[in-house]
Amino acid sequence: MNPLPASPALPASPALPALPALSAAEIITDRLRLRKAHDSDSDRDGLIELQTDPRVRLYLGGPRPRSAVEQRLDAIGTANATSNPGTFVIADRMTDRLVGTLVLDRRSASLPGHVTAEGEELELTYLLRRSAWGAGLAFEAATAALRTAAAELPDQPVLVVTQTANERSLALAARLGFRRVSTFRAHDAEQALAVANLHTFKAS
């Protein structure tokens, strides 16, 4: 996942209106608060760590140079790293410490890995700091985001794309209810494409 976009989003064409996105700015769970980033040293440090940690980015093309991440945050401002709809900091509910990021946004039709002819399906991505691994926080955050989207948006496919070597992420996707439907090659690695229907996440 890339919470620091390489360039500002282009305005939607009048002939091709933007597809609906998750509008919630905050989502609360038992242990977490999905929120927008703050212009704070704590959030800045957390975002930098996520992008530069070799183990966190093992299946995402490797760590980014710290100087490049810092320069990008300086250019856009830390708070703007999550300004797009469906883009969140995952924070500890008690301490508000950033433990990761989560994005539920549209997968560009220009990228490989789709289940519709048009592309632009919803795609779930997330990153957690190593200190937050193994506690079920990714499952908790993803479930909350998907339930919120299911209550707000019409039923549609949701995608998860990750390297087939990333067994932990694939296991989490399966636990969430995603089913693996195909593989393809991108970024010099085999990628797995998994899909679920948004309505299956509606709270009962």
Tab-separated table of C-alpha atoms in Angstrom:
chain	number	residue	atom	x	y	z
A	1	MET	CA	0.000	0.000	0.000
A	2	ASN	CA	1.161	3.526	-0.709
A	3	PRO	CA	-0.307	6.153	1.632
A	4	LEU	CA	1.937	8.839	0.088
A	5	PRO	CA	0.662	9.402	-3.466
A	6	ALA	CA	3.370	10.149	-5.992
A	7	SER	CA	1.393	13.007	-7.492
A	8	PRO	CA	-1.880	14.826	-6.854
A	9	ALA	CA	-4.965	13.057	-8.131
A	10	LEU	CA	-6.214	14.321	-11.470
A	11	PRO	CA	-9.691	15.840	-11.482
A	12	ALA	CA	-12.413	13.514	-12.690
A	13	SER	CA	-13.463	13.959	-16.300
A	14	PRO	CA	-16.968	15.404	-16.677
A	15	ALA	CA	-17.759	12.497	-19.004
A	16	LEU	CA	-16.507	9.952	-16.469
A	17	PRO	CA	-17.803	10.917	-13.025
A	18	ALA	CA	-15.849	9.563	-10.083
A	19	LEU	CA	-17.193	6.336	-8.636
A	20	PRO	CA	-18.534	6.588	-5.081
A	21	ALA	CA	-15.945	6.202	-2.322
A	22	LEU	CA	-16.149	5.695	1.401
A	23	SER	CA	-16.982	9.079	2.947
A	24	ALA	CA	-16.372	8.304	6.639
A	25	ALA	CA	-13.543	10.321	8.181
A	26	GLU	CA	-13.336	8.218	11.348
A	27	ILE	CA	-14.210	4.632	12.284
A	28	ILE	CA	-14.049	3.357	15.876
A	29	THR	CA	-13.479	-0.252	16.959
A	30	ASP	CA	-12.861	-1.847	20.349
A	31	ARG	CA	-9.125	-1.213	20.187
A	32	LEU	CA	-8.612	1.117	17.254
A	33	ARG	CA	-9.533	4.430	15.730
A	34	LEU	CA	-9.309	4.767	11.971
A	35	ARG	CA	-8.816	8.474	11.434
A	36	LYS	CA	-7.132	11.043	9.252
A	37	ALA	CA	-3.463	11.826	9.831
A	38	HIS	CA	-2.469	14.741	12.041
A	39	ASP	CA	0.296	17.260	11.441
A	40	SER	CA	2.218	15.813	14.390
A	41	ASP	CA	5.698	14.397	14.901
A	42	SER	CA	4.133	11.131	16.081
A	43	ASP	CA	2.111	10.569	12.906
A	44	ARG	CA	4.987	11.727	10.727
A	45	ASP	CA	7.397	9.315	12.389
A	46	GLY	CA	4.914	6.469	12.018
A	47	LEU	CA	4.330	7.109	8.314
A	48	ILE	CA	8.070	7.312	7.692
A	49	GLU	CA	8.642	4.031	9.529
A	50	LEU	CA	5.976	2.244	7.488
A	51	GLN	CA	7.578	3.320	4.218
A	52	THR	CA	11.203	2.644	5.198
A	53	ASP	CA	11.002	-0.580	7.239
A	54	PRO	CA	12.441	-3.438	5.122
A	55	ARG	CA	10.237	-6.096	6.732
A	56	VAL	CA	7.020	-4.067	6.450
A	57	ARG	CA	7.717	-3.452	2.757
A	58	LEU	CA	9.127	-6.905	2.009
A	59	TYR	CA	6.337	-7.663	-0.491
A	60	LEU	CA	5.896	-4.074	-1.674
A	61	GLY	CA	9.075	-3.557	-3.617
A	62	GLY	CA	11.303	-2.990	-0.619
A	63	PRO	CA	11.868	0.012	1.635
A	64	ARG	CA	11.789	3.515	0.244
A	65	PRO	CA	14.690	5.903	0.863
A	66	ARG	CA	14.018	7.819	4.060
A	67	SER	CA	15.022	11.110	2.444
A	68	ALA	CA	12.446	10.650	-0.335
A	69	VAL	CA	9.643	9.872	2.145
A	70	GLU	CA	10.572	12.869	4.296
A	71	GLN	CA	10.678	15.163	1.283
A	72	ARG	CA	7.261	13.961	0.148
A	73	LEU	CA	5.728	14.566	3.575
A	74	ASP	CA	7.350	18.005	3.698
A	75	ALA	CA	5.863	18.799	0.293
A	76	ILE	CA	2.289	17.692	0.967
A	77	GLY	CA	2.062	17.975	4.765
A	78	THR	CA	1.564	14.958	7.024
A	79	ALA	CA	-2.193	15.495	7.338
A	80	ASN	CA	-2.600	15.383	3.565
A	81	ALA	CA	-1.114	11.876	3.389
A	82	THR	CA	-4.610	10.570	4.199
A	83	SER	CA	-6.727	13.294	2.615
A	84	ASN	CA	-8.238	11.009	-0.032
A	85	PRO	CA	-11.580	9.357	0.787
A	86	GLY	CA	-11.184	5.882	2.239
A	87	THR	CA	-7.608	6.521	3.401
A	88	PHE	CA	-6.927	6.236	7.133
A	89	VAL	CA	-4.324	6.124	9.816
A	90	ILE	CA	-4.902	3.137	12.093
A	91	ALA	CA	-4.388	4.453	15.625
A	92	ASP	CA	-4.525	2.827	19.043
A	93	ARG	CA	-7.842	3.906	20.553
A	94	MET	CA	-6.393	4.556	24.013
A	95	THR	CA	-3.081	6.256	23.161
A	96	ASP	CA	-3.877	7.544	19.628
A	97	ARG	CA	-0.456	6.228	18.530
A	98	LEU	CA	-0.254	5.435	14.824
A	99	VAL	CA	0.080	1.683	14.337
A	100	GLY	CA	-0.593	1.506	10.603
A	101	THR	CA	-2.531	2.736	7.606
A	102	LEU	CA	-5.539	1.392	5.709
A	103	VAL	CA	-6.920	2.331	2.306
A	104	LEU	CA	-10.252	1.313	0.779
A	105	ASP	CA	-10.158	3.050	-2.579
A	106	ARG	CA	-10.473	2.385	-6.305
A	107	ARG	CA	-7.924	0.195	-8.099
A	108	SER	CA	-6.917	2.065	-11.236
A	109	ALA	CA	-8.055	0.469	-14.472
A	110	SER	CA	-4.512	1.033	-15.777
A	111	LEU	CA	-3.171	-1.569	-13.333
A	112	PRO	CA	-3.405	-5.324	-13.905
A	113	GLY	CA	-5.665	-7.412	-11.670
A	114	HIS	CA	-9.404	-6.846	-12.085
A	115	VAL	CA	-12.653	-8.816	-12.023
A	116	THR	CA	-14.712	-6.422	-14.168
A	117	ALA	CA	-14.098	-5.202	-17.696
A	118	GLU	CA	-14.136	-1.571	-16.594
A	119	GLY	CA	-11.783	-1.948	-13.625
A	120	GLU	CA	-11.853	0.693	-10.881
A	121	GLU	CA	-13.151	-1.804	-8.295
A	122	LEU	CA	-12.763	-1.076	-4.611
A	123	GLU	CA	-9.423	-2.353	-3.294
A	124	LEU	CA	-8.411	-2.948	0.317
A	125	THR	CA	-4.791	-2.354	1.319
A	126	TYR	CA	-3.127	-1.895	4.693
A	127	LEU	CA	0.220	-1.651	6.446
A	128	LEU	CA	1.032	-2.205	10.112
A	129	ARG	CA	4.144	-1.263	12.034
A	130	ARG	CA	6.096	-4.323	13.121
A	131	SER	CA	5.356	-3.546	16.760
A	132	ALA	CA	1.639	-4.070	15.980
A	133	TRP	CA	1.971	-7.427	14.233
A	134	GLY	CA	0.381	-10.561	15.625
A	135	ALA	CA	-2.394	-8.965	17.685
A	136	GLY	CA	-5.257	-9.198	15.178
A	137	LEU	CA	-5.273	-5.455	14.548
A	138	ALA	CA	-5.261	-5.710	10.751
A	139	PHE	CA	-8.318	-7.972	10.851
A	140	GLU	CA	-10.099	-5.616	13.251
A	141	ALA	CA	-9.333	-2.522	11.171
A	142	ALA	CA	-10.213	-4.153	7.845
A	143	THR	CA	-13.474	-5.596	9.165
A	144	ALA	CA	-14.546	-2.199	10.491
A	145	ALA	CA	-13.706	-0.394	7.252
A	146	LEU	CA	-15.494	-2.977	5.115
A	147	ARG	CA	-18.589	-2.944	7.340
A	148	THR	CA	-18.711	0.844	7.163
A	149	ALA	CA	-18.412	0.744	3.374
A	150	ALA	CA	-21.077	-1.967	3.109
A	151	ALA	CA	-23.506	0.226	5.038
A	152	GLU	CA	-22.816	3.237	2.834
A	153	LEU	CA	-22.119	1.985	-0.699
A	154	PRO	CA	-24.012	-0.269	-3.114
A	155	ASP	CA	-22.931	-3.884	-3.410
A	156	GLN	CA	-19.854	-4.314	-5.604
A	157	PRO	CA	-16.638	-6.339	-5.780
A	158	VAL	CA	-13.811	-5.559	-3.367
A	159	LEU	CA	-10.289	-6.658	-4.262
A	160	VAL	CA	-7.193	-7.648	-2.343
A	161	VAL	CA	-3.951	-7.873	-4.338
A	162	THR	CA	-0.697	-9.112	-2.837
A	163	GLN	CA	2.284	-11.223	-3.785
A	164	THR	CA	1.589	-14.941	-3.654
A	165	ALA	CA	4.666	-15.193	-1.411
A	166	ASN	CA	2.906	-13.033	1.192
A	167	GLU	CA	1.250	-15.928	2.985
A	168	ARG	CA	0.226	-13.896	6.044
A	169	SER	CA	-1.717	-11.371	3.978
A	170	LEU	CA	-3.367	-14.094	1.939
A	171	ALA	CA	-4.395	-15.892	5.128
A	172	LEU	CA	-5.867	-12.661	6.492
A	173	ALA	CA	-7.756	-12.067	3.251
A	174	ALA	CA	-9.216	-15.565	3.457
A	175	ARG	CA	-10.182	-15.002	7.090
A	176	LEU	CA	-11.983	-11.814	6.072
A	177	GLY	CA	-13.925	-13.756	3.432
A	178	PHE	CA	-11.988	-12.998	0.252
A	179	ARG	CA	-11.569	-15.824	-2.250
A	180	ARG	CA	-8.532	-16.096	-4.471
A	181	VAL	CA	-9.572	-16.005	-8.135
A	182	SER	CA	-6.410	-15.567	-10.205
A	183	THR	CA	-2.733	-14.716	-10.327
A	184	PHE	CA	-0.762	-12.379	-12.566
A	185	ARG	CA	2.770	-11.063	-12.782
A	186	ALA	CA	3.668	-7.497	-11.834
A	187	HIS	CA	6.685	-5.785	-10.275
A	188	ASP	CA	8.825	-8.861	-11.027
A	189	ALA	CA	6.720	-11.089	-8.775
A	190	GLU	CA	3.622	-13.261	-8.979
A	191	GLN	CA	0.581	-11.475	-7.568
A	192	ALA	CA	-2.592	-13.055	-6.206
A	193	LEU	CA	-5.991	-11.473	-6.819
A	194	ALA	CA	-8.738	-12.156	-4.262
A	195	VAL	CA	-12.302	-10.833	-4.298
A	196	ALA	CA	-15.325	-10.523	-2.030
A	197	ASN	CA	-18.747	-8.918	-2.462
A	198	LEU	CA	-19.160	-5.794	-0.369
A	199	HIS	CA	-22.623	-6.733	0.922
A	200	THR	CA	-21.171	-9.778	2.717
A	201	PHE	CA	-19.598	-7.403	5.243
A	202	LYS	CA	-22.861	-5.805	6.350
A	203	ALA	CA	-23.262	-5.993	10.099
A	204	SER	CA	-26.025	-8.424	11.065
